[in-house]
Amino acid sequence: MGIHVTRPGMLSTVQDLGRWGFQNLGVPVAGPMDRCSHRFANVLVGNPAGAATLEITLIGPELVFEQATRVAVTGAEFDLVLDGRTMPMNESVPVPAGSNLRFRERRRGARAYLAAAGGFDVPELLGSRSTHLPSRFGGLAGRALAAGDVLRLRPVGEKQMKPVRRQGFPLELPQGGARVRVMLGPQDNLCAPSGIKTFCTSRYVISGRSDRMGYCLTGPPVELVSSAGTLSDATPTGTVQVPGSGQPMILMADGQTTGGYPKLAIVITADLPLVGQLSSGDWLEFEVCDRAVALRALIAQERTQLV
Amino acid sequence: MTTLVEIRPAGDSAVVVELGTEIDPTLNARVIAIAAQLRRERIEGVRDVVSSYAAVTVYFDPVRTNFEALTSAITRHVTSPMPEPTPTLVPLEVPVCYGGVYGPDLNTVADYSGCSADDVIQMHAEVTYRVYLLGFVPGFAYLGRVNDRIAMPRRETPRLSVAAGTVGIAGCQTGIYPLTTPGGWQLIGRTATCPFDPARDEPLLFTVGDSVRFVPIDEKAFRQAIGKSATGGVT
């Protein structure tokens, strides 16, 4: 019993809020690229925020429900068809046993999140159900969904909250690109002042070499003070690294735990979901902000999610 | 001990405590001790504490705590007297089959060093290494310090695929690829020892501060070890 995968889509992985506490052993956090939409999907079906959802990238799957449940799809806007009828996004929808859900055309955003009541039942590894693709572990056998897989659901326990049928969606999906806020540092001193100016006033395009690990950007090169690397140290999600080529890279959810390239800036937590909704060919512009602005933006975002 | 410490934000949800800029065992031991201490404290809002060569990074939930509160908590620990570093443990022994198809760059490193392949093996295997940090992928241990003579820099063009278990050199660092991944290190041998195995009770073999020694073995012994490893007999 569970959800049978007829077609897997381009890259669909099981994700929860990530594998925190093991970066000291080189184990990356992973987790959703768009934490807001992941959580919103869970809230809609009555799950805790940390329940495992399915992150669906660019091309969606086709699924057959072998058991009745309740689902919600959030994030990237897809045309959804449930047993031949249009299914709304961002709503809690009861699904009878035997139903067929198809993801059709994608209109905006890169990643959708499908939550089902109870959450997906894959083994917990080091405290998390998130898939980390480069390590081939976590989630469903450490990989993206394949045709023929069956995703089991955890039993809906007493702790399960009432599903909320709520309209609206707090994250404004990007169309073709986004302007995001960063805090400079911790190694902006390794970039020339002219390089920092270039970074903040130019438009960058996400290259084809971009995935859950990170986005390689193409655009005006950021000048460094010296091309020598530094001692490897921790690289938070959203870190903008500048290698010798001057073409910045942003580390995303599956990013490595440590790195030695100069860390020019870090995307603020409130704007990371927006970056997670971009894909190859989309543009990015960066705006420097301070900690107070970053925190205000995050608190405002959390409030809209907790309504 | 002098405490020249710089604490600075890394974005809105991490703090970097920089204790130096060198690869030095004493400094690294201090970094590891501070990280362990901060982890034990279970400070409200802290999600992860990561040590590297010379810095500790503290990840926090900015809704539950803030930079100022964390900075003062960290400062207390960094300036308080540190326990004596733990005595060196018995080194973990890692059997390695050097050269041939397992270590395609062994001769390149020998040419770089102006010595024979056997000399490279000897120089690589006679040192007890320290696990300075774990990073890159799960279980990848940055080991130092490699004898300066064989400390060859990374390849100019990384390989697209390096087999799991391959032992490489990058400057003064050496390490074992835990998974088959792309990689730019100079490859000198291979081991059946798995630094990372999600199926094992303890998935990760190394932890920061560990001591490691490489023991040269021949191809026959390596093949035997691989056979056992495939059936779960060897870690």
PDB file of C-alpha atoms in Angstrom, chain A residues 66-190:
ATOM      1  CA  GLU A  66      -3.123   2.613  -3.774  1.00  0.00           C
ATOM      2  CA  GLN A  67      -4.738   3.961  -0.617  1.00  0.00           C
ATOM      3  CA  ALA A  68      -7.010   6.861   0.172  1.00  0.00           C
ATOM      4  CA  THR A  69      -5.215   9.884   1.624  1.00  0.00           C
ATOM      5  CA  ARG A  70      -5.121  13.653   1.572  1.00  0.00           C
ATOM      6  CA  VAL A  71      -2.561  15.529  -0.496  1.00  0.00           C
ATOM      7  CA  ALA A  72      -1.435  19.076  -1.220  1.00  0.00           C
ATOM      8  CA  VAL A  73       0.853  20.367  -3.963  1.00  0.00           C
ATOM      9  CA  THR A  74       2.645  23.691  -3.463  1.00  0.00           C
ATOM     10  CA  GLY A  75       5.579  25.575  -4.934  1.00  0.00           C
ATOM     11  CA  ALA A  76       6.143  25.657  -8.703  1.00  0.00           C
ATOM     12  CA  GLU A  77       2.861  26.118 -10.534  1.00  0.00           C
ATOM     13  CA  PHE A  78       1.843  23.013 -12.472  1.00  0.00           C
ATOM     14  CA  ASP A  79      -1.373  21.998 -14.212  1.00  0.00           C
ATOM     15  CA  LEU A  80      -2.513  19.048 -12.101  1.00  0.00           C
ATOM     16  CA  VAL A  81      -4.954  16.395 -13.251  1.00  0.00           C
ATOM     17  CA  LEU A  82      -6.548  14.055 -10.691  1.00  0.00           C
ATOM     18  CA  ASP A  83      -8.602  11.301 -12.354  1.00  0.00           C
ATOM     19  CA  GLY A  84      -9.190  13.431 -15.424  1.00  0.00           C
ATOM     20  CA  ARG A  85     -10.192  16.549 -13.481  1.00  0.00           C
ATOM     21  CA  THR A  86      -8.215  19.668 -12.743  1.00  0.00           C
ATOM     22  CA  MET A  87      -6.773  19.559  -9.226  1.00  0.00           C
ATOM     23  CA  PRO A  88      -6.052  22.877  -7.482  1.00  0.00           C
ATOM     24  CA  MET A  89      -2.611  23.713  -6.119  1.00  0.00           C
ATOM     25  CA  ASN A  90      -2.090  25.081  -2.593  1.00  0.00           C
ATOM     26  CA  GLU A  91      -5.138  23.287  -1.244  1.00  0.00           C
ATOM     27  CA  SER A  92      -5.751  20.205   0.813  1.00  0.00           C
ATOM     28  CA  VAL A  93      -7.383  17.628  -1.473  1.00  0.00           C
ATOM     29  CA  PRO A  94      -8.872  14.250  -0.440  1.00  0.00           C
ATOM     30  CA  VAL A  95      -7.705  11.472  -2.775  1.00  0.00           C
ATOM     31  CA  PRO A  96      -9.672   8.193  -3.005  1.00  0.00           C
ATOM     32  CA  ALA A  97      -7.868   4.856  -3.368  1.00  0.00           C
ATOM     33  CA  GLY A  98      -7.093   4.073  -6.998  1.00  0.00           C
ATOM     34  CA  SER A  99      -6.770   7.723  -8.052  1.00  0.00           C
ATOM     35  CA  ASN A 100      -4.316   8.827 -10.686  1.00  0.00           C
ATOM     36  CA  LEU A 101      -2.477  12.151 -10.315  1.00  0.00           C
ATOM     37  CA  ARG A 102      -0.660  13.634 -13.272  1.00  0.00           C
ATOM     38  CA  PHE A 103       1.581  16.685 -13.337  1.00  0.00           C
ATOM     39  CA  ARG A 104       1.078  18.423 -16.690  1.00  0.00           C
ATOM     40  CA  GLU A 105       2.455  21.724 -17.895  1.00  0.00           C
ATOM     41  CA  ARG A 106       4.638  23.823 -15.592  1.00  0.00           C
ATOM     42  CA  ARG A 107       3.809  27.525 -15.636  1.00  0.00           C
ATOM     43  CA  ARG A 108       6.129  29.185 -13.094  1.00  0.00           C
ATOM     44  CA  GLY A 109       8.853  28.215 -10.625  1.00  0.00           C
ATOM     45  CA  ALA A 110      11.156  25.184 -10.707  1.00  0.00           C
ATOM     46  CA  ARG A 111      10.168  22.958  -7.788  1.00  0.00           C
ATOM     47  CA  ALA A 112       6.813  21.722  -6.541  1.00  0.00           C
ATOM     48  CA  TYR A 113       6.216  19.940  -3.228  1.00  0.00           C
ATOM     49  CA  LEU A 114       3.721  17.128  -2.748  1.00  0.00           C
ATOM     50  CA  ALA A 115       2.748  16.299   0.823  1.00  0.00           C
ATOM     51  CA  ALA A 116       0.493  13.406   1.788  1.00  0.00           C
ATOM     52  CA  ALA A 117      -1.137  12.962   5.206  1.00  0.00           C
ATOM     53  CA  GLY A 118       1.309  11.278   7.579  1.00  0.00           C
ATOM     54  CA  GLY A 119       4.343  12.024   5.397  1.00  0.00           C
ATOM     55  CA  PHE A 120       6.400   9.625   3.278  1.00  0.00           C
ATOM     56  CA  ASP A 121       7.737   6.583   5.069  1.00  0.00           C
ATOM     57  CA  VAL A 122      11.379   6.112   4.125  1.00  0.00           C
ATOM     58  CA  PRO A 123      14.044   5.080   6.657  1.00  0.00           C
ATOM     59  CA  GLU A 124      15.520   7.804   8.827  1.00  0.00           C
ATOM     60  CA  LEU A 125      19.273   8.060   8.319  1.00  0.00           C
ATOM     61  CA  LEU A 126      21.204  10.171  10.813  1.00  0.00           C
ATOM     62  CA  GLY A 127      17.944  11.686  11.966  1.00  0.00           C
ATOM     63  CA  SER A 128      16.519  12.685   8.602  1.00  0.00           C
ATOM     64  CA  ARG A 129      14.582  11.318   5.627  1.00  0.00           C
ATOM     65  CA  SER A 130      16.138  13.773   3.161  1.00  0.00           C
ATOM     66  CA  THR A 131      17.733  12.433   0.004  1.00  0.00           C
ATOM     67  CA  HIS A 132      21.319  13.577  -0.588  1.00  0.00           C
ATOM     68  CA  LEU A 133      21.882  12.754  -4.232  1.00  0.00           C
ATOM     69  CA  PRO A 134      25.696  13.156  -4.438  1.00  0.00           C
ATOM     70  CA  SER A 135      26.187  10.724  -1.505  1.00  0.00           C
ATOM     71  CA  ARG A 136      23.463   8.417  -2.804  1.00  0.00           C
ATOM     72  CA  PHE A 137      21.883   8.075   0.611  1.00  0.00           C
ATOM     73  CA  GLY A 138      18.739   9.105   2.451  1.00  0.00           C
ATOM     74  CA  GLY A 139      15.230   9.300   1.024  1.00  0.00           C
ATOM     75  CA  LEU A 140      14.190   6.416  -1.197  1.00  0.00           C
ATOM     76  CA  ALA A 141      17.352   4.303  -1.624  1.00  0.00           C
ATOM     77  CA  GLY A 142      19.452   7.472  -1.917  1.00  0.00           C
ATOM     78  CA  ARG A 143      18.156   8.353  -5.353  1.00  0.00           C
ATOM     79  CA  ALA A 144      15.438  10.147  -7.286  1.00  0.00           C
ATOM     80  CA  LEU A 145      12.163   8.316  -7.924  1.00  0.00           C
ATOM     81  CA  ALA A 146      12.062   5.744 -10.712  1.00  0.00           C
ATOM     82  CA  ALA A 147       9.102   4.191 -12.510  1.00  0.00           C
ATOM     83  CA  GLY A 148       7.730   1.275 -10.500  1.00  0.00           C
ATOM     84  CA  ASP A 149       8.714   2.673  -7.073  1.00  0.00           C
ATOM     85  CA  VAL A 150       6.157   2.586  -4.306  1.00  0.00           C
ATOM     86  CA  LEU A 151       6.224   5.408  -1.768  1.00  0.00           C
ATOM     87  CA  ARG A 152       4.748   4.294   1.532  1.00  0.00           C
ATOM     88  CA  LEU A 153       2.952   6.636   3.876  1.00  0.00           C
ATOM     89  CA  ARG A 154       3.433   6.858   7.611  1.00  0.00           C
ATOM     90  CA  PRO A 155       0.273   6.155   9.609  1.00  0.00           C
ATOM     91  CA  VAL A 156      -1.728   9.221  10.440  1.00  0.00           C
ATOM     92  CA  GLY A 157      -1.221   9.424  14.196  1.00  0.00           C
ATOM     93  CA  GLU A 158      -3.145  11.112  16.960  1.00  0.00           C
ATOM     94  CA  LYS A 159      -0.712  13.979  16.842  1.00  0.00           C
ATOM     95  CA  GLN A 160      -1.768  14.713  13.279  1.00  0.00           C
ATOM     96  CA  MET A 161      -3.223  18.166  13.093  1.00  0.00           C
ATOM     97  CA  LYS A 162      -6.449  18.938  11.347  1.00  0.00           C
ATOM     98  CA  PRO A 163      -5.838  19.610   7.692  1.00  0.00           C
ATOM     99  CA  VAL A 164      -6.363  23.238   6.831  1.00  0.00           C
ATOM    100  CA  ARG A 165      -8.105  24.177   3.656  1.00  0.00           C
ATOM    101  CA  ARG A 166      -6.481  27.467   2.980  1.00  0.00           C
ATOM    102  CA  GLN A 167      -6.281  29.494  -0.194  1.00  0.00           C
ATOM    103  CA  GLY A 168      -3.331  31.663  -1.085  1.00  0.00           C
ATOM    104  CA  PHE A 169       0.368  31.161  -1.023  1.00  0.00           C
ATOM    105  CA  PRO A 170       2.985  33.195   0.807  1.00  0.00           C
ATOM    106  CA  LEU A 171       5.873  32.769  -1.621  1.00  0.00           C
ATOM    107  CA  GLU A 172       5.746  34.962  -4.710  1.00  0.00           C
ATOM    108  CA  LEU A 173       7.054  32.671  -7.466  1.00  0.00           C
ATOM    109  CA  PRO A 174       9.761  34.151  -9.689  1.00  0.00           C
ATOM    110  CA  GLN A 175       9.257  34.468 -13.415  1.00  0.00           C
ATOM    111  CA  GLY A 176      12.503  34.195 -15.367  1.00  0.00           C
ATOM    112  CA  GLY A 177      14.706  35.475 -12.563  1.00  0.00           C
ATOM    113  CA  ALA A 178      14.886  37.130  -9.174  1.00  0.00           C
ATOM    114  CA  ARG A 179      16.553  39.905  -7.264  1.00  0.00           C
ATOM    115  CA  VAL A 180      17.730  38.487  -3.952  1.00  0.00           C
ATOM    116  CA  ARG A 181      19.290  39.932  -0.831  1.00  0.00           C
ATOM    117  CA  VAL A 182      22.682  38.839   0.487  1.00  0.00           C
ATOM    118  CA  MET A 183      24.793  39.651   3.516  1.00  0.00           C
ATOM    119  CA  LEU A 184      28.423  40.303   2.552  1.00  0.00           C
ATOM    120  CA  GLY A 185      31.100  38.041   4.014  1.00  0.00           C
ATOM    121  CA  PRO A 186      32.528  36.134   5.684  1.00  0.00           C
ATOM    122  CA  GLN A 187      35.419  36.552   3.198  1.00  0.00           C
ATOM    123  CA  ASP A 188      34.433  39.581   1.123  1.00  0.00           C
ATOM    124  CA  ASN A 189      37.887  40.942   2.047  1.00  0.00           C
ATOM    125  CA  LEU A 190      39.323  38.483  -0.517  1.00  0.00           C
TER     126      LEU A 190
END
